[in-house]
Short mmCIF file of C-alpha atoms in Angstrom, two decimals:
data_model
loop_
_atom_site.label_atom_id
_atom_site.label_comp_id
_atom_site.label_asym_id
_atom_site.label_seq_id
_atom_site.Cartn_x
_atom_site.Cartn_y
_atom_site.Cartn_z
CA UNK A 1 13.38 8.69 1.00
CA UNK A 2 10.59 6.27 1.49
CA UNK A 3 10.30 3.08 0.61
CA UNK A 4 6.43 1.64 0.35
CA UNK A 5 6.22 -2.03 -0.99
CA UNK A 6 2.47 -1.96 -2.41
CA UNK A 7 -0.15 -4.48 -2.88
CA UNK A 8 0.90 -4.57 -6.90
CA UNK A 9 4.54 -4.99 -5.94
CA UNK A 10 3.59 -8.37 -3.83
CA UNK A 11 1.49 -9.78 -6.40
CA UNK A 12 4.06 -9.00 -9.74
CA UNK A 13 6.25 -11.21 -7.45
CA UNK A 14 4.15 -14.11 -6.60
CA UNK A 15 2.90 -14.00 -10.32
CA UNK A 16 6.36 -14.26 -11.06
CA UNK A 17 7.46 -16.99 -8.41
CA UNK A 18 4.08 -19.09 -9.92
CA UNK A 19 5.53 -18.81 -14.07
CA UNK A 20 9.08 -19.85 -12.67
CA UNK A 21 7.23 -22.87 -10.71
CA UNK A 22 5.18 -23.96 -13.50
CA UNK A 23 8.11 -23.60 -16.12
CA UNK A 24 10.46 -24.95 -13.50
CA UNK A 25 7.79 -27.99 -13.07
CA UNK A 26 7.69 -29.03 -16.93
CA UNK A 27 11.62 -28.39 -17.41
CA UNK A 28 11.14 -25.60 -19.81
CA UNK A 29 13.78 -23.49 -21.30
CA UNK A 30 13.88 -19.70 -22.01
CA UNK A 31 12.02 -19.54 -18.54
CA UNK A 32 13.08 -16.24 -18.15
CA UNK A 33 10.65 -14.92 -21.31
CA UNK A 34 7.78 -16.18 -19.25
CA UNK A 35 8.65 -13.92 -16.13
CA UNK A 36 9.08 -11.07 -18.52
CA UNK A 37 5.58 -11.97 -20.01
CA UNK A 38 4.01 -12.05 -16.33
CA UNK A 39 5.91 -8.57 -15.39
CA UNK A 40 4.18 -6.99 -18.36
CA UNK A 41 0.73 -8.72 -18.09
CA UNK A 42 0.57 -7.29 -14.08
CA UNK A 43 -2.51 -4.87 -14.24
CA UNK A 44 -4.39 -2.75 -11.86
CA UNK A 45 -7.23 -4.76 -11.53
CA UNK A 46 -9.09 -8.11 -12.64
CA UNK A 47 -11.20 -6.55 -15.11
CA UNK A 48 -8.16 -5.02 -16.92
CA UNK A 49 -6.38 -8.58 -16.40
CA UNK A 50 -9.09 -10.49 -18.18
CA UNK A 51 -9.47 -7.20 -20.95
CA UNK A 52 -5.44 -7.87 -21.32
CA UNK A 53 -5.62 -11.34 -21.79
CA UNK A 54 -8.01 -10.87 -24.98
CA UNK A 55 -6.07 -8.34 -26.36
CA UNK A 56 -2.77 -10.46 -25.67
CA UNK A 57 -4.44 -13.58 -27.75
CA UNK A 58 -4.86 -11.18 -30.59
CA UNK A 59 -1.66 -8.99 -30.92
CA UNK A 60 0.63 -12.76 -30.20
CA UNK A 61 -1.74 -13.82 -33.27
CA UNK A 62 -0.11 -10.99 -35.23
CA UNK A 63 3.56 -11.27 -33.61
CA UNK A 64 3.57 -15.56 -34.78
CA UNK A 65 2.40 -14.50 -38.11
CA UNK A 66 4.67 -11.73 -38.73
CA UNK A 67 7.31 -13.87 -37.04
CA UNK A 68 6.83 -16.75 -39.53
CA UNK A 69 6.65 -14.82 -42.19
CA UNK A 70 9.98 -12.78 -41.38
CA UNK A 71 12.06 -16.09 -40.80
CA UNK A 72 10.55 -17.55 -44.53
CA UNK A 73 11.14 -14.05 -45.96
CA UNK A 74 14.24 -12.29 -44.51
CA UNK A 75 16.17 -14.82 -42.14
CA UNK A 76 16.88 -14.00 -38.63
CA UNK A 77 19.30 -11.41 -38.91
CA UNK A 78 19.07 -8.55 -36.79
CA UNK A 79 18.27 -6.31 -39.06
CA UNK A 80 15.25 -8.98 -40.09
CA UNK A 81 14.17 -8.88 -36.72
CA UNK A 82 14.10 -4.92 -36.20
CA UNK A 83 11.96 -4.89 -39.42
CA UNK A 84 9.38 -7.50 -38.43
CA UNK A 85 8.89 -5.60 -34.86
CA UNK A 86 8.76 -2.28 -36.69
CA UNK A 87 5.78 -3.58 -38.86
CA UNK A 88 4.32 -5.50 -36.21
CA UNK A 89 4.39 -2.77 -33.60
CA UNK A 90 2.54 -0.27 -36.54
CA UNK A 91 -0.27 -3.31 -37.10
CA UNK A 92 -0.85 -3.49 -33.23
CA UNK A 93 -0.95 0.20 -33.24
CA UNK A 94 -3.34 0.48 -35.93
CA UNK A 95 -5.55 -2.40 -34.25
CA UNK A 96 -5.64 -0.51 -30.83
CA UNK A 97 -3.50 -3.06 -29.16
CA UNK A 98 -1.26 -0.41 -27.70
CA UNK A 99 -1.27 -2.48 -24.08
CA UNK A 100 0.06 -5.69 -25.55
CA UNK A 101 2.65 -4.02 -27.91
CA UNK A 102 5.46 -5.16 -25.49
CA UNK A 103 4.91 -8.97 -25.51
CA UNK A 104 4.26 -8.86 -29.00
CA UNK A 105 7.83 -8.16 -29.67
CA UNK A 106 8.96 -10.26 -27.09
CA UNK A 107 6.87 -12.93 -29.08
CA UNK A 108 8.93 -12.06 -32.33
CA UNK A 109 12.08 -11.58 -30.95
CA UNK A 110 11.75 -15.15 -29.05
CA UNK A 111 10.61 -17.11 -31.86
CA UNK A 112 13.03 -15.56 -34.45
CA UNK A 113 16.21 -15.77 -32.87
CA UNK A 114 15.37 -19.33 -32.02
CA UNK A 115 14.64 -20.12 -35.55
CA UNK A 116 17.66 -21.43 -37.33
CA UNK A 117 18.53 -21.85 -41.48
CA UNK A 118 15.87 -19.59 -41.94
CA UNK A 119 12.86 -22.26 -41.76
CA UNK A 120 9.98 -21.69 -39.23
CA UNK A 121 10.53 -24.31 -36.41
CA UNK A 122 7.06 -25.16 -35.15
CA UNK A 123 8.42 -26.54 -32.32
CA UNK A 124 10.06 -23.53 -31.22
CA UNK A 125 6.98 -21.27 -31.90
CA UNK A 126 4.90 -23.36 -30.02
CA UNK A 127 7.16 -23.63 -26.62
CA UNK A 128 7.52 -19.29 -27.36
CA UNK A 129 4.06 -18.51 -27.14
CA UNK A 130 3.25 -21.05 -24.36
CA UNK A 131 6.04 -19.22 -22.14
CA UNK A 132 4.37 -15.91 -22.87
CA UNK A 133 0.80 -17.85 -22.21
CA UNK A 134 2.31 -19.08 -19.07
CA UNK A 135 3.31 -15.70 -18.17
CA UNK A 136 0.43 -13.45 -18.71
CA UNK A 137 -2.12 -16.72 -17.20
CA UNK A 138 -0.22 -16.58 -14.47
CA UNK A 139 -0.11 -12.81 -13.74
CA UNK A 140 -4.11 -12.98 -14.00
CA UNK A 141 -4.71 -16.09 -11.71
CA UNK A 142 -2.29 -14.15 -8.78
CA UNK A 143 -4.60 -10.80 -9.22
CA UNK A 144 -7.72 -12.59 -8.84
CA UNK A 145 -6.73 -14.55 -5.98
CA UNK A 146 -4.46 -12.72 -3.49
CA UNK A 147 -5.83 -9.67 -1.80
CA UNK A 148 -8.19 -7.91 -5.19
CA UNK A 149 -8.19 -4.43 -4.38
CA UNK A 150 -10.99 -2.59 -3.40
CA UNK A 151 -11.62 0.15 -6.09
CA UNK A 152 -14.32 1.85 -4.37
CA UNK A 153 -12.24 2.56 -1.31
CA UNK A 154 -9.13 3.04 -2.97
CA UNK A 155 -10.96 5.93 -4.97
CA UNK A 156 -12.84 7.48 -2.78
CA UNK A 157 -9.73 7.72 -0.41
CA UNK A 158 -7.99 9.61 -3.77
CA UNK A 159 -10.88 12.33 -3.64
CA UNK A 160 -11.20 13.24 -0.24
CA UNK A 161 -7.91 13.50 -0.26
CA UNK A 162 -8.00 16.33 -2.75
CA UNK A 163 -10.89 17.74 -1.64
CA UNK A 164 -9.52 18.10 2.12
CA UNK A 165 -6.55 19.89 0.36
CA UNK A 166 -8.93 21.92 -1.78
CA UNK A 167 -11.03 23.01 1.06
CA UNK A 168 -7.37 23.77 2.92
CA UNK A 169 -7.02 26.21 0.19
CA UNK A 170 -9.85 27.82 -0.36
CA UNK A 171 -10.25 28.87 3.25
CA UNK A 172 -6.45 30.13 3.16
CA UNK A 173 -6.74 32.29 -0.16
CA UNK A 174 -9.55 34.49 0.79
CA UNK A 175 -7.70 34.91 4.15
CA UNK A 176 -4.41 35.18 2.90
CA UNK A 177 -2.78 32.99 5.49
CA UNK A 178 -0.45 31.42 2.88
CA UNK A 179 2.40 32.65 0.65
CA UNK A 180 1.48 33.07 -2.96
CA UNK A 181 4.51 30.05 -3.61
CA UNK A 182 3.22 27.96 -1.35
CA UNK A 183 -0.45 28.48 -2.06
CA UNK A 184 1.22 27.07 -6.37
CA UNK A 185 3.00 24.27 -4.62
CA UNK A 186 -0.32 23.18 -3.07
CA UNK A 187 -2.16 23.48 -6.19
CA UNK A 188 0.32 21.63 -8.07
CA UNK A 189 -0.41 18.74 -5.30
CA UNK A 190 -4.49 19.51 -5.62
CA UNK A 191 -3.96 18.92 -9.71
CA UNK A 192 -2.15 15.94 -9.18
CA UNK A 193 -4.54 14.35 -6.94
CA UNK A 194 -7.61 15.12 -9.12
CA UNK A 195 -5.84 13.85 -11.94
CA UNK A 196 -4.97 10.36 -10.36
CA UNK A 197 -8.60 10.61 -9.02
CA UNK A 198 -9.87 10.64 -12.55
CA UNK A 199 -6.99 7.67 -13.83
CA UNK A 200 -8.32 5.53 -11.33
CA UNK A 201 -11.92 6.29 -11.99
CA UNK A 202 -11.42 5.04 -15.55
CA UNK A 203 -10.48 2.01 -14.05
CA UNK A 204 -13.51 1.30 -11.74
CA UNK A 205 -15.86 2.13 -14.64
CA UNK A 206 -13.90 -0.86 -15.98
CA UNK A 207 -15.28 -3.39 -13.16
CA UNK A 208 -18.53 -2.44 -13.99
CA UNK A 209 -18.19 -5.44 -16.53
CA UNK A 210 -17.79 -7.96 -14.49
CA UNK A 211 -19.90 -10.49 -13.83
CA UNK A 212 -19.44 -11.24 -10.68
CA UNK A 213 -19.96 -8.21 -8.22
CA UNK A 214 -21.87 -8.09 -4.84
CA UNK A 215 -24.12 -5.74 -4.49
CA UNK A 216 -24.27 -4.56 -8.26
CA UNK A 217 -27.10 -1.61 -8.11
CA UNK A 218 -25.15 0.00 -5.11
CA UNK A 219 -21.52 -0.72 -7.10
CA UNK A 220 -23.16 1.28 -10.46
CA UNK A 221 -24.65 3.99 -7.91
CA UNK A 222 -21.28 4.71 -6.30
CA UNK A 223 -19.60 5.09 -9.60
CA UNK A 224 -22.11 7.66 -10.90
CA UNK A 225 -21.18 9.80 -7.38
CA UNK A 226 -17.68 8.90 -7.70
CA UNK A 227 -17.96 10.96 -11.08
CA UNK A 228 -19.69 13.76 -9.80
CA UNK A 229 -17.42 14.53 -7.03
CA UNK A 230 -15.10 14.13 -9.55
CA UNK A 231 -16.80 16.88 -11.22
CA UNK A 232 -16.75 18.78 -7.80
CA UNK A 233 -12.97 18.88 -7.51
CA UNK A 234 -12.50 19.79 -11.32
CA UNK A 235 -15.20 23.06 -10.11
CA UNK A 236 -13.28 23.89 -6.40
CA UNK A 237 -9.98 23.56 -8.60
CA UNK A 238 -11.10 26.10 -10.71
CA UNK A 239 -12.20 28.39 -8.44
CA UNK A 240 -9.12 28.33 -6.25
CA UNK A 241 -7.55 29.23 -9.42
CA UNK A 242 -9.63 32.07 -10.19
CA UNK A 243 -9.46 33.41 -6.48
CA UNK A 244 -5.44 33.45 -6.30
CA UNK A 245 -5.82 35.24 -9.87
CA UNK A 246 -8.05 37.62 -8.96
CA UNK A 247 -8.63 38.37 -5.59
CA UNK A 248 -6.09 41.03 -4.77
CA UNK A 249 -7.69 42.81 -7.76
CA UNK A 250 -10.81 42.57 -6.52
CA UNK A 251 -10.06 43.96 -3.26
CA UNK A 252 -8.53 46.65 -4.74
CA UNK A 253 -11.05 48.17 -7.30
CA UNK A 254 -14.50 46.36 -5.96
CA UNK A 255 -14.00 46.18 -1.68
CA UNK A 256 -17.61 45.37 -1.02
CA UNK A 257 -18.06 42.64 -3.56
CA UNK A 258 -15.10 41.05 -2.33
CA UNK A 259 -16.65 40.93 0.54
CA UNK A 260 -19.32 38.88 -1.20
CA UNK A 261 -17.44 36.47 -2.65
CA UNK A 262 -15.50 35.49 0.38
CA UNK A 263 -18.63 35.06 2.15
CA UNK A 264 -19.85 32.76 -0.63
CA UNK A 265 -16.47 30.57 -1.01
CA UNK A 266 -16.84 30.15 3.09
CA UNK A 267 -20.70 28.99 2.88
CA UNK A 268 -19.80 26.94 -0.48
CA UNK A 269 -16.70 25.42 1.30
CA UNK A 270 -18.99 24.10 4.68
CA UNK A 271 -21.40 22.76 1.57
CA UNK A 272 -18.82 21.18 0.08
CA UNK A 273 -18.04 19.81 3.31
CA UNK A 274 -21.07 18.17 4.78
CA UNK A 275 -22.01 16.47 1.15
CA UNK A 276 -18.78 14.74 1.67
CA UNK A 277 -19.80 13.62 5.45
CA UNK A 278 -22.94 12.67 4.64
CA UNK A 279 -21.94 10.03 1.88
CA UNK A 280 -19.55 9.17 4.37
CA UNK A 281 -22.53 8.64 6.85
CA UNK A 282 -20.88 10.88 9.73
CA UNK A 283 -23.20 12.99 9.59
CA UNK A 284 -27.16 13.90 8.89
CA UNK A 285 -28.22 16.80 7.38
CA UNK A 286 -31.81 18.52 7.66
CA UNK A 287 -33.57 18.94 3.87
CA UNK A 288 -35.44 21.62 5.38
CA UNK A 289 -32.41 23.19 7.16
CA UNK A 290 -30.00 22.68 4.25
CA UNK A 291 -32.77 23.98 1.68
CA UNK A 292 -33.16 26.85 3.58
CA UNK A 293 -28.99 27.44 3.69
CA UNK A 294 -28.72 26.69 -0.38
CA UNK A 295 -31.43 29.28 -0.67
CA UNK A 296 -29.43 31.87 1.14
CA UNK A 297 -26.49 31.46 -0.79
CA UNK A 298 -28.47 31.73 -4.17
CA UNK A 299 -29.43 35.16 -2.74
CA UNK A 300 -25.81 36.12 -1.87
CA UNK A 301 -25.56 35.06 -5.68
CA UNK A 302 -27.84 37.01 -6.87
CA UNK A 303 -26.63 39.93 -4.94
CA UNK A 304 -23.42 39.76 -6.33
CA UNK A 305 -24.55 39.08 -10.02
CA UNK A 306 -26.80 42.66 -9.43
CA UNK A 307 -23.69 44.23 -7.72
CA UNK A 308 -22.42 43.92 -11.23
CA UNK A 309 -25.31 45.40 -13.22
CA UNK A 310 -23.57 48.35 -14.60
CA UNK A 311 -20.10 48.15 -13.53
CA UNK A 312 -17.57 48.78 -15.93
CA UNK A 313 -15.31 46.47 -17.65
CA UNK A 314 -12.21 46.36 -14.85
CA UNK A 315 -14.72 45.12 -12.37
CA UNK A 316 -16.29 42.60 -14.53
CA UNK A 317 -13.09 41.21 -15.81
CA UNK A 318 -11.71 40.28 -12.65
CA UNK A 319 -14.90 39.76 -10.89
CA UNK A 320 -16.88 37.30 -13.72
CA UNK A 321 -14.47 34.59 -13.82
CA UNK A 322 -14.61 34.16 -9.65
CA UNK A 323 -18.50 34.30 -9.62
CA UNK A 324 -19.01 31.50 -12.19
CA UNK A 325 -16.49 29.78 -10.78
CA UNK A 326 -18.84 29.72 -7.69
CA UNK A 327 -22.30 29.14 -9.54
CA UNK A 328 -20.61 26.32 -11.14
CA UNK A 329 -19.21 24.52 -7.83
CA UNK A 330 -22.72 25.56 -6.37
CA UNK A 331 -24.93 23.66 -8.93
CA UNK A 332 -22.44 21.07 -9.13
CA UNK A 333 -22.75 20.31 -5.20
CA UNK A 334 -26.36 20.54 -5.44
CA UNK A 335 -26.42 17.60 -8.18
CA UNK A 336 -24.36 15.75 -6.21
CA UNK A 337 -25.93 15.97 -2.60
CA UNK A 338 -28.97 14.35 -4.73
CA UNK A 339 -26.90 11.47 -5.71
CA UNK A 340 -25.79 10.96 -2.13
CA UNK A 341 -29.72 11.47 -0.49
CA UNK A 342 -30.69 8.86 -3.04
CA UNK A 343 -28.08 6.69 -1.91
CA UNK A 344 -29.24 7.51 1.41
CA UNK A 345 -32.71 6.51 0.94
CA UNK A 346 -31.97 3.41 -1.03
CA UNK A 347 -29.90 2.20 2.15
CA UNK A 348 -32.89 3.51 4.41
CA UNK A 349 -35.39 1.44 2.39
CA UNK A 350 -33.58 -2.00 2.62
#
C-alpha cells in the first residue's frame, strides 16, 4: 500500500500548528474548534482560499443569527440545536454556500452549547466566531505562503498523462495486442484521468482572478489550450470507445474499410502526438510538411466517407460511429495545434 504525504497534507498541518500557536498565545479556550475550522478552510489553491473566506464571512453571519435566535427561542437543548442546524444548513443551501456549510454548524453548535439559561452570551459568541476566524485566517495565510502550487504544471502533468495512456490504447485496439478486460481496465484509468483533468481545470480557471499573476497574457493563453486538449482527450476517449465497440464488426462485414480506419487512428494518433511535443517545445514541426500530412488524412477521410456511399445499414451502423469519432478528434487537433503555433509565435516574437 503506498503511503504519499502531499503538498496539501504539509500545509493542513502547519495551518493547524499556526491556529494552536495563536490560540495557545492569547490563552484561549475551545482551541480545538479553531483547528477544526482550519482543517475545513484547507483548499486547493489561493484563489479558492480567498473565494472561501468570503463565503465563510457570510454563511457564520447566518450561523450567529440563527444561533441567537435559537438560544432566545428554543434553549439549548439538543433537540434546539439539531433544529437551528437543520434550518441553517437549508438557508446556506439556498444561498449557494454549500462550501462553508460545515463551519456554519460548527459556529451554531459552539455558540449554543456554550450559552447557558437560555440568554445569548455575547461574550461567548464573540470568542466562537473568532476561533473559527482564527482557523480559516490561518489556513489561508499557510497556502499563500509555503510552497503555492503550480496549477499549470500540475495540470498539464494530469493530461499527458491520459493522453500517453490514450495513445497506449489506441495503437493496441486496432492491433489487438491487449485482452478485451484489460483494454476496460485501462479505460476505466483513461476516464478517471480525464475526469480529474477537467476537476482541476475548474480550478485554474479560478486563478485567473487573481490579481497578482506573472506573466498574465501567457497564464490566460495556457488555460484556453489547457481546455482544448481537454477537449482532445474527451474526442480520443470516444473513439477508443467506439473502436473496442466496433471494430471486430467491422472487420468482419467491411475488411477494406477497416483497413481505412486503422490507417487513420495510426496517422491521427502520431498527430495527436507531435501537437503535444510541440507545446512541450521538444519538438518543431514544418507548416508546410504538417499541412501537407493533415491534407492526406482528410483524403483518407473522404475515402472512407465515399466507401460508404451506398452501403447498407449493417455497414453504416458499425462503421458511422468510428468515422466521426475520427473527424471529430481530427478537427479538434487541428484547433488546437493553432492554439499551440500561436503560443509559439507569441514566445518567438518576445
Amino acid at each position: 500500500m503506498e503511503f504519499n504525504i502531499g503538498p496539501r497534507m504539509v500545509k493542513t498541518g502547519l495551518a493547524v500548528a499556526l491556529t494552536l500557536l495563536i490560540t495557545g498565545l492569547f490563552d484561549v479556550q475551545f482551541e480545538i474548534i479553531a483547528a477544526i475550522a482550519t482543517v475545513l478552510a484547507m483548499q486547493p489553491s489561493i484563489m479558492r482560499s480567498f473565494n472561501y473566506i468570503k463565503e465563510v464571512l457570510l454563511s457564520n453571519t447566518v450561523g450567529v443569527i440563527f444561533a441567537v435566535i435559537g438560544i432566545l427561542l428554543l434553549g439549548s437543548h439538543p433537540i434546539s440545536v439539531g433544529a437551528v442546524v437543520i434550518i441553517a444548513i437549508a438557508i446556506n443551501i439556498k444561498l449557494g454556500l454549500n462550501k462553508t456549510v460545515s463551519l456554519t454548524v460548527l459556529t451554531i453548535v459552539s455558540i449554543m452549547l456554550a450559552s447557558t439559561d437560555d440568554h445569548a452570551n455575547m461574550l461567548y459568541i464573540v470568542e466562537r466566531v473568532s476561533l473559527v476566524a482564527v482557523g480559516v485566517i490561518s489556513a489561508f495565510v499557510i497556502n499563500v505562503i509555503v510552497n503555492p502550487p503550480d496549477h499549470q504544471k500540475i495540470l498539464f502533468s494530469m493530461i499527458k498523462r491520459a493522453s500517453e495512456k490514450s495513445n497506449f490504447l489506441l495503437r493496441v485496439i486496432p492491433s489487438k495486442t491487449m485482452s478485451i478486460p484489460q483494454v476496460r481496465d485501462e479505460e476505466r484509468e483513461i476516464e478517471k484521468e480525464i475526469n480529474k483533468a477537467r476537476d482541476y481545470f475548474d480550478i485554474i480557471t479560478d486563478e485567473r482572478n487573481r490579481l497578482f499573476i506573472r506573466k498574465r497574457i501567457d497564464f490566460l493563453r495556457n488555460i484556453i489550450i489547457y481546455k482544448h486538449m481537454i477537449q482532445v482527450l474527451r474526442k480520443k476517449f470516444t473513439l477508443i470507445i467506439e473502436l473496442e465497440k466496433n471494430l471486430h464488426e467491422i472487420e468482419k462485414i467491411a475488411s477494406g474499410k477497416s483497413h481505412l480506419i486503422k490507417k487513420l487512428v495510426s496517422e491521427i494518433n502520431n498527430y495527436s502526438e507531435n501537437v503535444f511535443l510541440m507545446y512541450e517545445d521538444r519538438i518543431v514541426l514544418d507548416r508546410d510538411l504538417q499541412k501537407e500530412t493533415k491534407n492526406a488524412m482528410r483524403v483518407t477521410i473522404n475515402n472512407l466517407i465515399e466507401a460508404l456511399q451506398g452501403s447498407d445499414y449493417e455497414k453504416w451502423h458499425y462503421v458511422f460511429p468510428v468515422a466521426n469519432s475520427i473527424i471529430e478528434l481530427f478537427y479538434e487537433l487541428d484547433k488546437l495545434e493553432r492554439f499551440v503555433r500561436r503560443k509559439e509565435q507569441k514566445q518567438y516574437d518576445q
